[in-house]
Amino acid sequence: MKIRTRLMLLSLVFSAGSVVFAALGVVAWNRVRSINSAIEKGIEMQVRSRDVHSLMKDMVFDLFVPKIYGQLKSYTYSPRSNVTVREWKSAVYDYQNAFYSFIGTQATLGVTDQKMLDQYTTANVMHERAMLRLEKLEQSISMIVDRVGSMEDDRFNQILADEEFIPFFSEFRDTTFYFVDNFESYMNYFIKEFRAYGDALQMQTYVIYALVAVFTALAGISFSLYTAKDITSKIHQVERAITRVAKGDFSESMGITGHDEFGDLASQFNALSLDLKANVDHILKLTRAVGRSIASDTSMESLMQNVVHSIVQETQADASFLRAMGTDEGSTGKTILKLRAVAGDMRGIDMDLLQPRLESVLSARESLLLTEAPL
């Protein structure tokens, strides 16, 4: 794997971790906000339910004993209020909307715990029963209002004397007991459990957040350490190989395999090492060939001719020549380059065009190697 690809994967790991962190943060924030909103609506529902119960009590007392109840309210410094059936029905309507607002929130609808699902179902069933009782009580109160609403004196005794109204008191007591002691108490319990359920979900989100953070950190650190160790190890191998070649040891190749940049470098270095070894071998052969052709009485001209001839023989050169600084014997003047030895096919080389270039190179004291790839 390429080093660049590894670094991109490492960046991808941390980027993915950052995205997951951000997503979990948004999820946690939405959960907390949704649960808190649902709890606030549940509290609002309980306030509305207490309003229903309080208005129902005031309505009944105003209906049966208006004078006495008004006096009792005066003694407790509470202003007297004649609660009508319409006001009570309005309070029941507000309570019902508050219940549906709470029970239909995203947080309550998204409950997955089986225990909470059972409690959710129970709350709906108890609400339906409570509304049926309130509806039936409303019908009874409307009947009483129609019958005795115009009476001002001794209303309570007249109602008690009428046997048709006797079941109303039991109905009112049962409805009040069910609505306050049963349903309202259960809703308080349900809201408390729902708050605990929300806290558990929030803690679960935080745990997942922490686990993802730890996993991302461990994955990133492990991958970074592995990549750093692999790169460091291969750099050491490159250093050893270069040191070995620098000392003239071409016996071993760089032992790096793989498809990364170091693998490509090893392949190029091994090819270079083989080329250097071949060049050194050629030089050795050339030296031996020149050495064999040299005798004690060999002239300089013959020595130069042997050198260029050996170069052509031992290498793949088409031609080889030597030019030396000097002038013709017996002549004076400017020292020029003179062709001293030649071997091979020189027909492709224009010596007149090459002469100025050779002179400029020698005047700059630079070496020059002319090569021409074979056609």
Tab-separated table of C-alpha atoms in Angstrom:
chain	number	residue	atom	x	y	z
A	1	MET	CA	0.000	0.000	0.000
A	2	LYS	CA	1.344	3.428	-0.941
A	3	ILE	CA	2.439	5.701	1.890
A	4	ARG	CA	0.178	8.387	0.512
A	5	THR	CA	-2.724	5.949	0.648
A	6	ARG	CA	-1.882	5.092	4.247
A	7	LEU	CA	-1.852	8.746	5.205
A	8	MET	CA	-5.160	9.248	3.436
A	9	LEU	CA	-6.626	6.280	5.333
A	10	LEU	CA	-5.326	7.716	8.588
A	11	SER	CA	-6.930	11.047	7.772
A	12	LEU	CA	-10.108	9.194	6.845
A	13	VAL	CA	-10.144	7.406	10.203
A	14	PHE	CA	-9.887	10.654	12.139
A	15	SER	CA	-12.356	12.382	9.815
A	16	ALA	CA	-14.850	9.558	10.228
A	17	GLY	CA	-14.332	9.700	13.983
A	18	SER	CA	-14.996	13.436	13.965
A	19	VAL	CA	-18.165	12.937	11.936
A	20	VAL	CA	-19.347	10.221	14.321
A	21	PHE	CA	-18.586	12.461	17.303
A	22	ALA	CA	-20.566	15.287	15.764
A	23	ALA	CA	-23.460	12.963	14.872
A	24	LEU	CA	-23.539	11.481	18.361
A	25	GLY	CA	-23.439	14.965	19.831
A	26	VAL	CA	-26.431	16.002	17.727
A	27	VAL	CA	-28.277	12.790	18.640
A	28	ALA	CA	-27.550	13.251	22.338
A	29	TRP	CA	-28.617	16.893	22.231
A	30	ASN	CA	-31.847	16.041	20.374
A	31	ARG	CA	-32.610	13.243	22.808
A	32	VAL	CA	-32.056	15.419	25.845
A	33	ARG	CA	-34.079	18.255	24.359
A	34	SER	CA	-36.915	15.906	23.296
A	35	ILE	CA	-37.063	14.186	26.673
A	36	ASN	CA	-36.958	17.466	28.597
A	37	SER	CA	-39.684	18.866	26.363
A	38	ALA	CA	-41.829	15.774	26.944
A	39	ILE	CA	-41.310	16.006	30.711
A	40	GLU	CA	-42.304	19.690	30.669
A	41	LYS	CA	-45.468	18.788	28.773
A	42	GLY	CA	-46.141	16.017	31.299
A	43	ILE	CA	-45.844	18.503	34.143
A	44	GLU	CA	-48.149	20.882	32.281
A	45	MET	CA	-50.636	18.021	31.888
A	46	GLN	CA	-50.570	17.362	35.632
A	47	VAL	CA	-51.236	21.033	36.321
A	48	ARG	CA	-54.212	20.908	33.965
A	49	SER	CA	-55.519	17.778	35.637
A	50	ARG	CA	-55.393	19.504	39.045
A	51	ASP	CA	-57.277	22.437	37.533
A	52	VAL	CA	-59.987	20.024	36.377
A	53	HIS	CA	-60.275	18.489	39.820
A	54	SER	CA	-60.281	21.851	41.591
A	55	LEU	CA	-62.898	23.358	39.275
A	56	MET	CA	-65.005	20.219	39.520
A	57	LYS	CA	-64.991	20.509	43.309
A	58	ASP	CA	-65.837	24.229	43.224
A	59	MET	CA	-68.590	23.631	40.682
A	60	VAL	CA	-70.267	20.964	42.765
A	61	PHE	CA	-70.043	22.973	46.004
A	62	ASP	CA	-71.393	26.069	44.239
A	63	LEU	CA	-74.165	23.943	42.818
A	64	PHE	CA	-75.316	22.356	46.068
A	65	VAL	CA	-74.406	24.784	48.867
A	66	PRO	CA	-73.644	28.117	47.219
A	67	LYS	CA	-74.132	30.305	50.286
A	68	ILE	CA	-72.229	28.174	52.782
A	69	TYR	CA	-69.357	27.561	50.396
A	70	GLY	CA	-69.145	31.221	49.620
A	71	GLN	CA	-68.933	32.052	53.306
A	72	LEU	CA	-66.227	29.417	53.867
A	73	LYS	CA	-64.206	30.922	51.042
A	74	SER	CA	-64.549	34.332	52.642
A	75	TYR	CA	-63.213	33.023	55.945
A	76	THR	CA	-60.155	31.608	54.152
A	77	TYR	CA	-59.623	34.898	52.318
A	78	SER	CA	-60.327	33.219	49.016
A	79	PRO	CA	-62.616	35.122	46.667
A	80	ARG	CA	-65.832	33.374	45.824
A	81	SER	CA	-66.181	32.219	42.246
A	82	ASN	CA	-69.241	30.710	40.701
A	83	VAL	CA	-67.818	27.964	38.519
A	84	THR	CA	-70.069	27.128	35.604
A	85	VAL	CA	-70.235	23.876	33.703
A	86	ARG	CA	-68.805	25.632	30.671
A	87	GLU	CA	-65.677	26.677	32.582
A	88	TRP	CA	-65.193	23.183	33.878
A	89	LYS	CA	-65.627	21.708	30.393
A	90	SER	CA	-63.072	24.188	29.087
A	91	ALA	CA	-60.623	23.019	31.773
A	92	VAL	CA	-61.290	19.392	30.784
A	93	TYR	CA	-60.629	20.290	27.145
A	94	ASP	CA	-57.345	22.009	28.034
A	95	TYR	CA	-56.319	19.006	30.117
A	96	GLN	CA	-57.117	16.621	27.273
A	97	ASN	CA	-55.004	18.642	24.836
A	98	ALA	CA	-52.158	18.703	27.354
A	99	PHE	CA	-52.373	14.907	27.735
A	100	TYR	CA	-52.267	14.316	23.977
A	101	SER	CA	-49.441	16.808	23.638
A	102	PHE	CA	-47.419	14.869	26.218
A	103	ILE	CA	-48.311	11.361	25.127
A	104	GLY	CA	-47.757	12.192	21.450
A	105	THR	CA	-44.287	13.713	21.743
A	106	GLN	CA	-41.439	12.259	19.720
A	107	ALA	CA	-39.732	11.122	22.897
A	108	THR	CA	-42.719	9.148	24.208
A	109	LEU	CA	-43.556	7.728	20.778
A	110	GLY	CA	-39.931	6.651	20.342
A	111	VAL	CA	-39.854	4.532	23.496
A	112	THR	CA	-38.340	1.102	22.833
A	113	ASP	CA	-38.122	-0.319	26.347
A	114	GLN	CA	-40.833	-2.940	26.874
A	115	LYS	CA	-41.541	-1.820	30.420
A	116	MET	CA	-42.052	1.758	29.262
A	117	LEU	CA	-44.215	0.562	26.368
A	118	ASP	CA	-46.492	-1.262	28.833
A	119	GLN	CA	-46.703	1.839	31.012
A	120	TYR	CA	-47.436	3.939	27.949
A	121	THR	CA	-50.317	1.643	26.996
A	122	THR	CA	-51.646	1.691	30.567
A	123	ALA	CA	-51.566	5.501	30.628
A	124	ASN	CA	-53.656	5.650	27.441
A	125	VAL	CA	-56.189	3.144	28.794
A	126	MET	CA	-56.518	4.971	32.136
A	127	HIS	CA	-56.916	8.285	30.306
A	128	GLU	CA	-59.766	6.896	28.214
A	129	ARG	CA	-61.487	5.624	31.356
A	130	ALA	CA	-60.993	8.951	33.108
A	131	MET	CA	-62.494	10.833	30.158
A	132	LEU	CA	-65.476	8.478	30.071
A	133	ARG	CA	-66.091	9.097	33.789
A	134	LEU	CA	-65.767	12.865	33.323
A	135	GLU	CA	-68.129	12.756	30.365
A	136	LYS	CA	-70.692	10.805	32.359
A	137	LEU	CA	-70.291	13.180	35.311
A	138	GLU	CA	-70.801	16.135	32.983
A	139	GLN	CA	-74.109	14.673	31.825
A	140	SER	CA	-75.268	14.209	35.433
A	141	ILE	CA	-74.245	17.748	36.415
A	142	SER	CA	-76.015	19.174	33.366
A	143	MET	CA	-79.182	17.341	34.407
A	144	ILE	CA	-78.939	18.703	37.966
A	145	VAL	CA	-78.371	22.240	36.716
A	146	ASP	CA	-81.411	21.971	34.480
A	147	ARG	CA	-83.538	20.706	37.394
A	148	VAL	CA	-82.448	22.794	40.350
A	149	GLY	CA	-80.270	25.547	38.890
A	150	SER	CA	-82.950	28.215	39.469
A	151	MET	CA	-83.480	27.350	43.146
A	152	GLU	CA	-81.902	29.723	45.607
A	153	ASP	CA	-83.101	28.511	49.032
A	154	ASP	CA	-82.647	25.092	50.578
A	155	ARG	CA	-81.267	23.688	47.311
A	156	PHE	CA	-79.173	20.985	48.985
A	157	ASN	CA	-82.080	19.558	51.004
A	158	GLN	CA	-84.326	19.486	47.976
A	159	ILE	CA	-81.677	17.602	45.991
A	160	LEU	CA	-81.233	15.108	48.813
A	161	ALA	CA	-84.998	14.604	48.962
A	162	ASP	CA	-85.082	13.574	45.323
A	163	GLU	CA	-83.973	9.923	45.046
A	164	GLU	CA	-83.074	10.442	41.392
A	165	PHE	CA	-80.068	12.514	42.471
A	166	ILE	CA	-78.775	10.103	45.114
A	167	PRO	CA	-76.531	8.077	42.676
A	168	PHE	CA	-74.831	11.327	41.648
A	169	PHE	CA	-72.936	11.610	44.918
A	170	SER	CA	-71.480	8.122	44.583
A	171	GLU	CA	-70.622	8.859	40.972
A	172	PHE	CA	-68.922	12.128	41.908
A	173	ARG	CA	-66.933	10.434	44.668
A	174	ASP	CA	-65.837	7.559	42.425
A	175	THR	CA	-64.887	9.901	39.576
A	176	THR	CA	-62.884	12.148	41.886
A	177	PHE	CA	-61.137	9.175	43.466
A	178	TYR	CA	-60.303	7.615	40.102
A	179	PHE	CA	-59.170	10.864	38.516
A	180	VAL	CA	-57.034	12.036	41.425
A	181	ASP	CA	-55.911	8.981	43.368
A	182	ASN	CA	-55.654	6.521	40.487
A	183	PHE	CA	-55.069	8.267	37.180
A	184	GLU	CA	-53.195	11.354	38.369
A	185	SER	CA	-51.006	9.289	40.709
A	186	TYR	CA	-50.208	6.875	37.915
A	187	MET	CA	-49.296	9.699	35.557
A	188	ASN	CA	-46.948	11.091	38.205
A	189	TYR	CA	-45.329	7.656	38.383
A	190	PHE	CA	-45.201	7.393	34.583
A	191	ILE	CA	-43.529	10.801	34.242
A	192	LYS	CA	-41.007	9.836	36.931
A	193	GLU	CA	-40.212	6.559	35.118
A	194	PHE	CA	-40.029	8.381	31.823
A	195	ARG	CA	-37.498	10.801	33.301
A	196	ALA	CA	-35.420	7.836	34.534
A	197	TYR	CA	-35.720	6.243	31.087
A	198	GLY	CA	-34.478	9.464	29.498
A	199	ASP	CA	-31.534	9.629	31.903
A	200	ALA	CA	-30.656	6.027	31.013
A	201	LEU	CA	-30.807	6.825	27.284
A	202	GLN	CA	-28.642	9.866	27.824
A	203	MET	CA	-26.094	7.832	29.772
A	204	GLN	CA	-26.175	5.166	27.046
A	205	THR	CA	-25.439	7.832	24.435
A	206	TYR	CA	-22.523	9.136	26.497
A	207	VAL	CA	-21.131	5.598	26.872
A	208	ILE	CA	-21.358	5.007	23.122
A	209	TYR	CA	-19.748	8.406	22.552
A	210	ALA	CA	-16.872	7.481	24.869
A	211	LEU	CA	-16.428	4.041	23.241
A	212	VAL	CA	-16.330	5.526	19.753
A	213	ALA	CA	-13.813	8.119	20.933
A	214	VAL	CA	-11.580	5.449	22.489
A	215	PHE	CA	-11.881	3.177	19.439
A	216	THR	CA	-11.060	6.012	17.032
A	217	ALA	CA	-8.093	7.096	19.136
A	218	LEU	CA	-6.755	3.543	19.435
A	219	ALA	CA	-7.252	2.854	15.732
A	220	GLY	CA	-5.552	6.106	14.750
A	221	ILE	CA	-2.647	5.650	17.155
A	222	SER	CA	-2.137	1.990	16.201
A	223	PHE	CA	-2.226	2.752	12.493
A	224	SER	CA	0.139	5.709	12.987
A	225	LEU	CA	2.621	3.641	14.990
A	226	TYR	CA	2.503	0.803	12.455
A	227	THR	CA	3.069	3.203	9.556
A	228	ALA	CA	5.882	5.024	11.381
A	229	LYS	CA	7.592	1.741	12.300
A	230	ASP	CA	7.301	0.429	8.740
A	231	ILE	CA	8.687	3.641	7.227
A	232	THR	CA	11.528	3.830	9.777
A	233	SER	CA	12.490	0.213	9.148
A	234	LYS	CA	12.595	0.723	5.383
A	235	ILE	CA	14.601	3.934	5.739
A	236	HIS	CA	17.200	1.993	7.738
A	237	GLN	CA	17.327	-0.631	4.975
A	238	VAL	CA	17.858	2.112	2.382
A	239	GLU	CA	20.679	3.621	4.469
A	240	ARG	CA	22.411	0.241	4.814
A	241	ALA	CA	22.074	-0.490	1.097
A	242	ILE	CA	23.476	2.917	0.089
A	243	THR	CA	26.394	2.526	2.529
A	244	ARG	CA	27.149	-0.934	1.150
A	245	VAL	CA	27.098	0.243	-2.460
A	246	ALA	CA	29.181	3.289	-1.596
A	247	LYS	CA	31.881	0.880	-0.348
A	248	GLY	CA	31.770	-1.023	-3.634
A	249	ASP	CA	29.713	-3.990	-2.419
A	250	PHE	CA	27.190	-4.875	-5.141
A	251	SER	CA	26.631	-8.458	-3.957
A	252	GLU	CA	23.287	-7.891	-2.252
A	253	SER	CA	20.156	-6.124	-3.425
A	254	MET	CA	17.938	-3.905	-1.314
A	255	GLY	CA	15.536	-6.367	0.327
A	256	ILE	CA	12.367	-4.238	0.313
A	257	THR	CA	9.265	-5.690	-1.242
A	258	GLY	CA	5.796	-4.254	-1.589
A	259	HIS	CA	3.821	-1.852	-3.718
A	260	ASP	CA	4.604	1.355	-1.880
A	261	GLU	CA	7.108	4.085	-2.661
A	262	PHE	CA	9.889	2.182	-0.884
A	263	GLY	CA	9.221	-0.853	-3.052
A	264	ASP	CA	9.587	1.317	-6.170
A	265	LEU	CA	12.745	2.872	-4.726
A	266	ALA	CA	14.199	-0.561	-3.982
A	267	SER	CA	13.471	-1.713	-7.522
A	268	GLN	CA	15.175	1.357	-9.030
A	269	PHE	CA	18.087	1.116	-6.604
A	270	ASN	CA	18.660	-2.565	-7.381
A	271	ALA	CA	18.666	-1.762	-11.105
A	272	LEU	CA	21.140	1.051	-10.459
A	273	SER	CA	23.304	-1.284	-8.413
A	274	LEU	CA	23.371	-3.811	-11.244
A	275	ASP	CA	24.302	-1.067	-13.718
A	276	LEU	CA	27.090	0.145	-11.457
A	277	LYS	CA	28.364	-3.393	-11.068
A	278	ALA	CA	28.303	-3.836	-14.850
A	279	ASN	CA	30.194	-0.562	-15.338
A	280	VAL	CA	32.799	-1.532	-12.779
A	281	ASP	CA	33.211	-4.904	-14.487
A	282	HIS	CA	33.640	-3.164	-17.833
A	283	ILE	CA	36.270	-0.855	-16.373
A	284	LEU	CA	38.127	-3.808	-14.918
A	285	LYS	CA	38.009	-5.656	-18.205
A	286	LEU	CA	39.139	-2.514	-20.027
A	287	THR	CA	41.996	-2.064	-17.594
A	288	ARG	CA	43.074	-5.671	-18.044
A	289	ALA	CA	42.837	-5.387	-21.831
A	290	VAL	CA	44.904	-2.217	-21.866
A	291	GLY	CA	47.368	-3.746	-19.466
A	292	ARG	CA	47.854	-6.816	-21.676
A	293	SER	CA	48.543	-4.627	-24.695
A	294	ILE	CA	51.161	-2.492	-23.001
A	295	ALA	CA	54.776	-3.474	-23.409
A	296	SER	CA	57.932	-1.784	-22.177
A	297	ASP	CA	58.618	-0.183	-25.537
A	298	THR	CA	55.024	0.814	-26.373
A	299	SER	CA	54.772	4.367	-27.685
A	300	MET	CA	52.240	6.927	-26.529
A	301	GLU	CA	50.471	6.770	-29.875
A	302	SER	CA	50.139	2.996	-29.648
A	303	LEU	CA	48.964	3.240	-26.033
A	304	MET	CA	46.221	5.683	-26.977
A	305	GLN	CA	45.191	3.531	-29.885
A	306	ASN	CA	44.999	0.494	-27.613
A	307	VAL	CA	42.801	2.423	-25.136
A	308	VAL	CA	40.207	3.497	-27.699
A	309	HIS	CA	40.282	0.068	-29.294
A	310	SER	CA	39.670	-1.623	-25.916
A	311	ILE	CA	36.788	0.743	-25.174
A	312	VAL	CA	35.083	-0.237	-28.402
A	313	GLN	CA	35.752	-3.931	-27.785
A	314	GLU	CA	34.701	-4.066	-24.132
A	315	THR	CA	31.713	-1.746	-24.289
A	316	GLN	CA	28.777	-1.194	-26.617
A	317	ALA	CA	30.252	2.021	-28.068
A	318	ASP	CA	30.146	2.448	-31.838
A	319	ALA	CA	33.280	4.557	-31.860
A	320	SER	CA	35.917	5.950	-29.505
A	321	PHE	CA	38.485	8.705	-29.969
A	322	LEU	CA	41.043	10.669	-27.970
A	323	ARG	CA	42.031	14.278	-28.490
A	324	ALA	CA	44.972	15.815	-26.717
A	325	MET	CA	46.270	19.324	-26.290
A	326	GLY	CA	49.235	20.149	-28.508
A	327	THR	CA	50.579	21.389	-31.790
A	328	ASP	CA	52.419	19.867	-34.738
A	329	GLU	CA	56.018	19.040	-34.178
A	330	GLY	CA	58.331	21.832	-35.156
A	331	SER	CA	55.530	24.415	-35.241
A	332	THR	CA	54.803	27.206	-32.874
A	333	GLY	CA	51.618	29.000	-32.014
A	334	LYS	CA	48.414	28.410	-30.167
A	335	THR	CA	47.954	25.045	-28.523
A	336	ILE	CA	44.964	23.269	-30.061
A	337	LEU	CA	43.150	19.982	-29.728
A	338	LYS	CA	44.523	17.309	-31.967
A	339	LEU	CA	42.990	13.926	-32.761
A	340	ARG	CA	45.456	11.388	-31.392
A	341	ALA	CA	43.619	8.035	-31.576
A	342	VAL	CA	40.398	6.676	-33.080
A	343	ALA	CA	38.603	3.315	-33.234
A	344	GLY	CA	35.246	2.239	-34.628
A	345	ASP	CA	32.938	3.920	-37.097
A	346	MET	CA	33.465	7.720	-36.985
A	347	ARG	CA	31.297	8.528	-39.992
A	348	GLY	CA	28.396	9.807	-37.864
A	349	ILE	CA	30.494	12.369	-36.000
A	350	ASP	CA	31.211	15.827	-37.452
A	351	MET	CA	34.574	16.656	-35.919
A	352	ASP	CA	34.543	20.226	-37.191
A	353	LEU	CA	31.336	20.946	-35.278
A	354	LEU	CA	32.554	19.080	-32.227
A	355	GLN	CA	35.903	20.905	-32.016
A	356	PRO	CA	34.603	24.222	-30.555
A	357	ARG	CA	32.589	22.407	-27.978
A	358	LEU	CA	35.517	20.303	-26.848
A	359	GLU	CA	37.692	23.397	-26.536
A	360	SER	CA	35.085	25.212	-24.403
A	361	VAL	CA	34.749	22.181	-22.135
A	362	LEU	CA	38.502	21.874	-21.651
A	363	SER	CA	38.874	25.599	-21.038
A	364	ALA	CA	36.238	25.281	-18.291
A	365	ARG	CA	38.075	22.245	-16.959
A	366	GLU	CA	34.993	20.043	-17.085
A	367	SER	CA	34.740	16.436	-18.112
A	368	LEU	CA	32.682	15.460	-21.130
A	369	LEU	CA	31.158	12.168	-22.091
A	370	LEU	CA	29.582	11.935	-25.515
A	371	THR	CA	27.092	9.143	-26.003
A	372	GLU	CA	24.770	8.326	-28.850
A	373	ALA	CA	22.112	5.632	-28.567
A	374	PRO	CA	22.344	3.039	-31.326
A	375	LEU	CA	19.607	3.163	-33.924
